[in-house]
Amino acid sequence: MSTLSPFHLAFPVHDLAAARRFYGDILGCAEGRSSEQWIDFNLFGHQIVAHLSPAPETAHHNPVDGQQVPVPHFGVVLAWQAFDELAGRVRAAGVPFVIEPYLRFAGQPGEQKTMFFHDFSGNALEFKAFRDPASLFATD
């Protein structure tokens, strides 16, 4: 796999202190710049920015692979072991899973682990790991 450029994502949160606890303490993201309205975090080498926004988002779900996947959502493709470590930290922190960690496409191209959960402001996150990282965009 070639070297990827980091992405930047800005998203709403209802409480910056809660965002610091969730992204910093639970997910292990280092904090970058911040103000009274936003916080930069390093999400596995990507820049995400939690912006204070008191307006609630409308929840939506789409059926995927027999699960109800929250839309919108964001996350990162992790190394196989890093996925398990993150799932353990999330579980130990008592964060409920929207979709528990599970294995998809077992024994097929694109075999992957995936999990979904919400941050403290209701933003949906998906993290996944591919047994073969080169199969990220496999079609069959």
PDB file of C-alpha atoms in Angstrom:
ATOM      1  CA  MET A   1       0.000   0.000   0.000  1.00  0.00           C
ATOM      2  CA  SER A   2       1.360   3.454  -0.842  1.00  0.00           C
ATOM      3  CA  THR A   3       1.863   6.163   1.738  1.00  0.00           C
ATOM      4  CA  LEU A   4      -1.403   7.949   2.429  1.00  0.00           C
ATOM      5  CA  SER A   5      -1.858  11.651   2.961  1.00  0.00           C
ATOM      6  CA  PRO A   6      -3.566  12.500   6.233  1.00  0.00           C
ATOM      7  CA  PHE A   7      -7.189  13.567   5.936  1.00  0.00           C
ATOM      8  CA  HIS A   8      -8.805  16.493   7.751  1.00  0.00           C
ATOM      9  CA  LEU A   9     -12.308  16.235   9.166  1.00  0.00           C
ATOM     10  CA  ALA A  10     -14.230  18.834  11.161  1.00  0.00           C
ATOM     11  CA  PHE A  11     -17.286  17.605  13.055  1.00  0.00           C
ATOM     12  CA  PRO A  12     -19.737  18.927  15.661  1.00  0.00           C
ATOM     13  CA  VAL A  13     -19.621  18.190  19.379  1.00  0.00           C
ATOM     14  CA  HIS A  14     -21.885  19.437  22.161  1.00  0.00           C
ATOM     15  CA  ASP A  15     -19.222  19.623  24.882  1.00  0.00           C
ATOM     16  CA  LEU A  16     -15.468  20.220  24.377  1.00  0.00           C
ATOM     17  CA  ALA A  17     -14.519  18.756  27.776  1.00  0.00           C
ATOM     18  CA  ALA A  18     -16.393  15.556  26.913  1.00  0.00           C
ATOM     19  CA  ALA A  19     -14.673  15.519  23.506  1.00  0.00           C
ATOM     20  CA  ARG A  20     -11.292  15.770  25.246  1.00  0.00           C
ATOM     21  CA  ARG A  21     -12.167  12.795  27.467  1.00  0.00           C
ATOM     22  CA  PHE A  22     -13.487  10.673  24.597  1.00  0.00           C
ATOM     23  CA  TYR A  23     -10.894  11.375  21.897  1.00  0.00           C
ATOM     24  CA  GLY A  24      -7.960  11.989  24.238  1.00  0.00           C
ATOM     25  CA  ASP A  25      -8.463   9.565  27.121  1.00  0.00           C
ATOM     26  CA  ILE A  26     -10.470   6.750  25.524  1.00  0.00           C
ATOM     27  CA  LEU A  27      -9.248   6.730  21.905  1.00  0.00           C
ATOM     28  CA  GLY A  28      -5.734   7.914  22.803  1.00  0.00           C
ATOM     29  CA  CYS A  29      -5.636  10.844  20.361  1.00  0.00           C
ATOM     30  CA  ALA A  30      -2.994  13.491  21.061  1.00  0.00           C
ATOM     31  CA  GLU A  31      -4.404  16.994  21.251  1.00  0.00           C
ATOM     32  CA  GLY A  32      -3.098  19.727  18.968  1.00  0.00           C
ATOM     33  CA  ARG A  33      -4.198  23.335  18.753  1.00  0.00           C
ATOM     34  CA  SER A  34      -7.433  24.436  20.394  1.00  0.00           C
ATOM     35  CA  SER A  35      -9.603  27.399  21.253  1.00  0.00           C
ATOM     36  CA  GLU A  36     -12.805  27.929  23.223  1.00  0.00           C
ATOM     37  CA  GLN A  37     -14.718  26.715  20.139  1.00  0.00           C
ATOM     38  CA  TRP A  38     -12.676  23.777  18.751  1.00  0.00           C
ATOM     39  CA  ILE A  39      -9.950  21.174  19.423  1.00  0.00           C
ATOM     40  CA  ASP A  40      -7.575  19.480  16.953  1.00  0.00           C
ATOM     41  CA  PHE A  41      -6.862  15.788  17.580  1.00  0.00           C
ATOM     42  CA  ASN A  42      -4.408  13.376  15.987  1.00  0.00           C
ATOM     43  CA  LEU A  43      -6.551  10.354  15.035  1.00  0.00           C
ATOM     44  CA  PHE A  44      -3.956   7.771  13.973  1.00  0.00           C
ATOM     45  CA  GLY A  45      -2.073  10.392  11.942  1.00  0.00           C
ATOM     46  CA  HIS A  46      -5.162  12.202  10.648  1.00  0.00           C
ATOM     47  CA  GLN A  47      -6.353  15.638  11.735  1.00  0.00           C
ATOM     48  CA  ILE A  48      -9.850  15.716  13.158  1.00  0.00           C
ATOM     49  CA  VAL A  49     -11.314  18.855  14.642  1.00  0.00           C
ATOM     50  CA  ALA A  50     -14.114  18.845  17.197  1.00  0.00           C
ATOM     51  CA  HIS A  51     -16.116  22.072  16.787  1.00  0.00           C
ATOM     52  CA  LEU A  52     -18.517  23.214  19.483  1.00  0.00           C
ATOM     53  CA  SER A  53     -22.002  23.025  17.949  1.00  0.00           C
ATOM     54  CA  PRO A  54     -25.034  22.782  20.204  1.00  0.00           C
ATOM     55  CA  ALA A  55     -27.459  21.843  17.397  1.00  0.00           C
ATOM     56  CA  PRO A  56     -28.277  18.104  17.426  1.00  0.00           C
ATOM     57  CA  GLU A  57     -27.783  16.018  14.279  1.00  0.00           C
ATOM     58  CA  THR A  58     -30.501  13.767  12.885  1.00  0.00           C
ATOM     59  CA  ALA A  59     -29.668  10.059  13.149  1.00  0.00           C
ATOM     60  CA  HIS A  60     -29.993   7.810  10.100  1.00  0.00           C
ATOM     61  CA  HIS A  61     -29.077   4.158   9.498  1.00  0.00           C
ATOM     62  CA  ASN A  62     -28.582   2.074   6.342  1.00  0.00           C
ATOM     63  CA  PRO A  63     -28.705  -1.732   6.221  1.00  0.00           C
ATOM     64  CA  VAL A  64     -25.242  -3.148   5.423  1.00  0.00           C
ATOM     65  CA  ASP A  65     -24.250  -6.793   5.832  1.00  0.00           C
ATOM     66  CA  GLY A  66     -27.246  -7.463   8.106  1.00  0.00           C
ATOM     67  CA  GLN A  67     -26.402  -4.535  10.401  1.00  0.00           C
ATOM     68  CA  GLN A  68     -27.918  -1.059  10.769  1.00  0.00           C
ATOM     69  CA  VAL A  69     -24.961   1.209   9.969  1.00  0.00           C
ATOM     70  CA  PRO A  70     -25.171   4.786  11.280  1.00  0.00           C
ATOM     71  CA  VAL A  71     -24.856   7.523   8.642  1.00  0.00           C
ATOM     72  CA  PRO A  72     -22.863   9.681   8.637  1.00  0.00           C
ATOM     73  CA  HIS A  73     -19.842   8.074  10.273  1.00  0.00           C
ATOM     74  CA  PHE A  74     -16.052   8.332  10.074  1.00  0.00           C
ATOM     75  CA  GLY A  75     -13.057   6.385  11.277  1.00  0.00           C
ATOM     76  CA  VAL A  76      -9.724   4.870  10.349  1.00  0.00           C
ATOM     77  CA  VAL A  77      -8.503   1.575   8.927  1.00  0.00           C
ATOM     78  CA  LEU A  78      -6.122   0.200  11.553  1.00  0.00           C
ATOM     79  CA  ALA A  79      -3.576  -2.591  11.730  1.00  0.00           C
ATOM     80  CA  TRP A  80      -5.104  -5.951  12.787  1.00  0.00           C
ATOM     81  CA  GLN A  81      -3.733  -5.865  16.362  1.00  0.00           C
ATOM     82  CA  ALA A  82      -4.366  -2.111  16.799  1.00  0.00           C
ATOM     83  CA  PHE A  83      -8.052  -2.780  16.063  1.00  0.00           C
ATOM     84  CA  ASP A  84      -8.235  -5.283  18.944  1.00  0.00           C
ATOM     85  CA  GLU A  85      -6.393  -2.901  21.271  1.00  0.00           C
ATOM     86  CA  LEU A  86      -8.771  -0.033  20.458  1.00  0.00           C
ATOM     87  CA  ALA A  87     -11.826  -2.288  20.852  1.00  0.00           C
ATOM     88  CA  GLY A  88     -10.516  -3.240  24.296  1.00  0.00           C
ATOM     89  CA  ARG A  89     -10.033   0.395  25.348  1.00  0.00           C
ATOM     90  CA  VAL A  90     -13.517   1.331  24.124  1.00  0.00           C
ATOM     91  CA  ARG A  91     -15.078  -1.639  25.919  1.00  0.00           C
ATOM     92  CA  ALA A  92     -13.099  -0.957  29.143  1.00  0.00           C
ATOM     93  CA  ALA A  93     -14.304   2.667  29.101  1.00  0.00           C
ATOM     94  CA  GLY A  94     -17.905   1.444  29.024  1.00  0.00           C
ATOM     95  CA  VAL A  95     -18.652   3.001  25.635  1.00  0.00           C
ATOM     96  CA  PRO A  96     -21.556   1.051  24.131  1.00  0.00           C
ATOM     97  CA  PHE A  97     -21.062  -0.362  20.670  1.00  0.00           C
ATOM     98  CA  VAL A  98     -23.630   0.409  17.974  1.00  0.00           C
ATOM     99  CA  ILE A  99     -22.214  -2.638  16.177  1.00  0.00           C
ATOM    100  CA  GLU A 100     -19.974  -4.903  18.258  1.00  0.00           C
ATOM    101  CA  PRO A 101     -16.550  -5.762  16.818  1.00  0.00           C
ATOM    102  CA  TYR A 102     -16.949  -8.624  14.351  1.00  0.00           C
ATOM    103  CA  LEU A 103     -15.306 -10.288  11.354  1.00  0.00           C
ATOM    104  CA  ARG A 104     -16.750  -9.672   7.870  1.00  0.00           C
ATOM    105  CA  PHE A 105     -15.995 -11.570   4.663  1.00  0.00           C
ATOM    106  CA  ALA A 106     -14.129 -14.351   6.503  1.00  0.00           C
ATOM    107  CA  GLY A 107     -11.784 -16.198   4.152  1.00  0.00           C
ATOM    108  CA  GLN A 108     -12.647 -13.877   1.251  1.00  0.00           C
ATOM    109  CA  PRO A 109     -10.856 -10.935  -0.363  1.00  0.00           C
ATOM    110  CA  GLY A 110     -11.504  -7.949   1.859  1.00  0.00           C
ATOM    111  CA  GLU A 111     -11.684  -9.988   5.089  1.00  0.00           C
ATOM    112  CA  GLN A 112     -11.966  -7.377   7.815  1.00  0.00           C
ATOM    113  CA  LYS A 113     -12.847  -6.625  11.397  1.00  0.00           C
ATOM    114  CA  THR A 114     -15.213  -3.712  11.967  1.00  0.00           C
ATOM    115  CA  MET A 115     -16.919  -1.934  14.878  1.00  0.00           C
ATOM    116  CA  PHE A 116     -19.125   1.121  15.347  1.00  0.00           C
ATOM    117  CA  PHE A 117     -19.714   3.328  18.376  1.00  0.00           C
ATOM    118  CA  HIS A 118     -20.676   6.930  19.142  1.00  0.00           C
ATOM    119  CA  ASP A 119     -18.666   9.670  20.786  1.00  0.00           C
ATOM    120  CA  PHE A 120     -20.225  11.612  23.672  1.00  0.00           C
ATOM    121  CA  SER A 121     -21.922  14.010  21.208  1.00  0.00           C
ATOM    122  CA  GLY A 122     -23.530  11.225  19.177  1.00  0.00           C
ATOM    123  CA  ASN A 123     -21.075  11.238  16.253  1.00  0.00           C
ATOM    124  CA  ALA A 124     -20.794   7.728  14.812  1.00  0.00           C
ATOM    125  CA  LEU A 125     -17.331   6.247  14.317  1.00  0.00           C
ATOM    126  CA  GLU A 126     -16.296   3.099  12.465  1.00  0.00           C
ATOM    127  CA  PHE A 127     -12.916   1.478  12.844  1.00  0.00           C
ATOM    128  CA  LYS A 128     -11.850  -1.488  10.766  1.00  0.00           C
ATOM    129  CA  ALA A 129      -8.811  -3.627  10.050  1.00  0.00           C
ATOM    130  CA  PHE A 130      -8.065  -5.773   6.998  1.00  0.00           C
ATOM    131  CA  ARG A 131      -6.286  -9.092   7.286  1.00  0.00           C
ATOM    132  CA  ASP A 132      -4.557  -8.116   4.001  1.00  0.00           C
ATOM    133  CA  PRO A 133      -4.265  -4.306   3.883  1.00  0.00           C
ATOM    134  CA  ALA A 134      -3.799  -4.497   0.103  1.00  0.00           C
ATOM    135  CA  SER A 135      -7.424  -5.703  -0.168  1.00  0.00           C
ATOM    136  CA  LEU A 136      -8.862  -2.399   1.100  1.00  0.00           C
ATOM    137  CA  PHE A 137     -10.596  -1.786  -2.236  1.00  0.00           C
ATOM    138  CA  ALA A 138     -11.041  -5.445  -3.298  1.00  0.00           C
ATOM    139  CA  THR A 139     -14.171  -6.084  -5.346  1.00  0.00           C
ATOM    140  CA  ASP A 140     -14.175  -9.918  -5.294  1.00  0.00           C
TER     141      ASP A 140
END
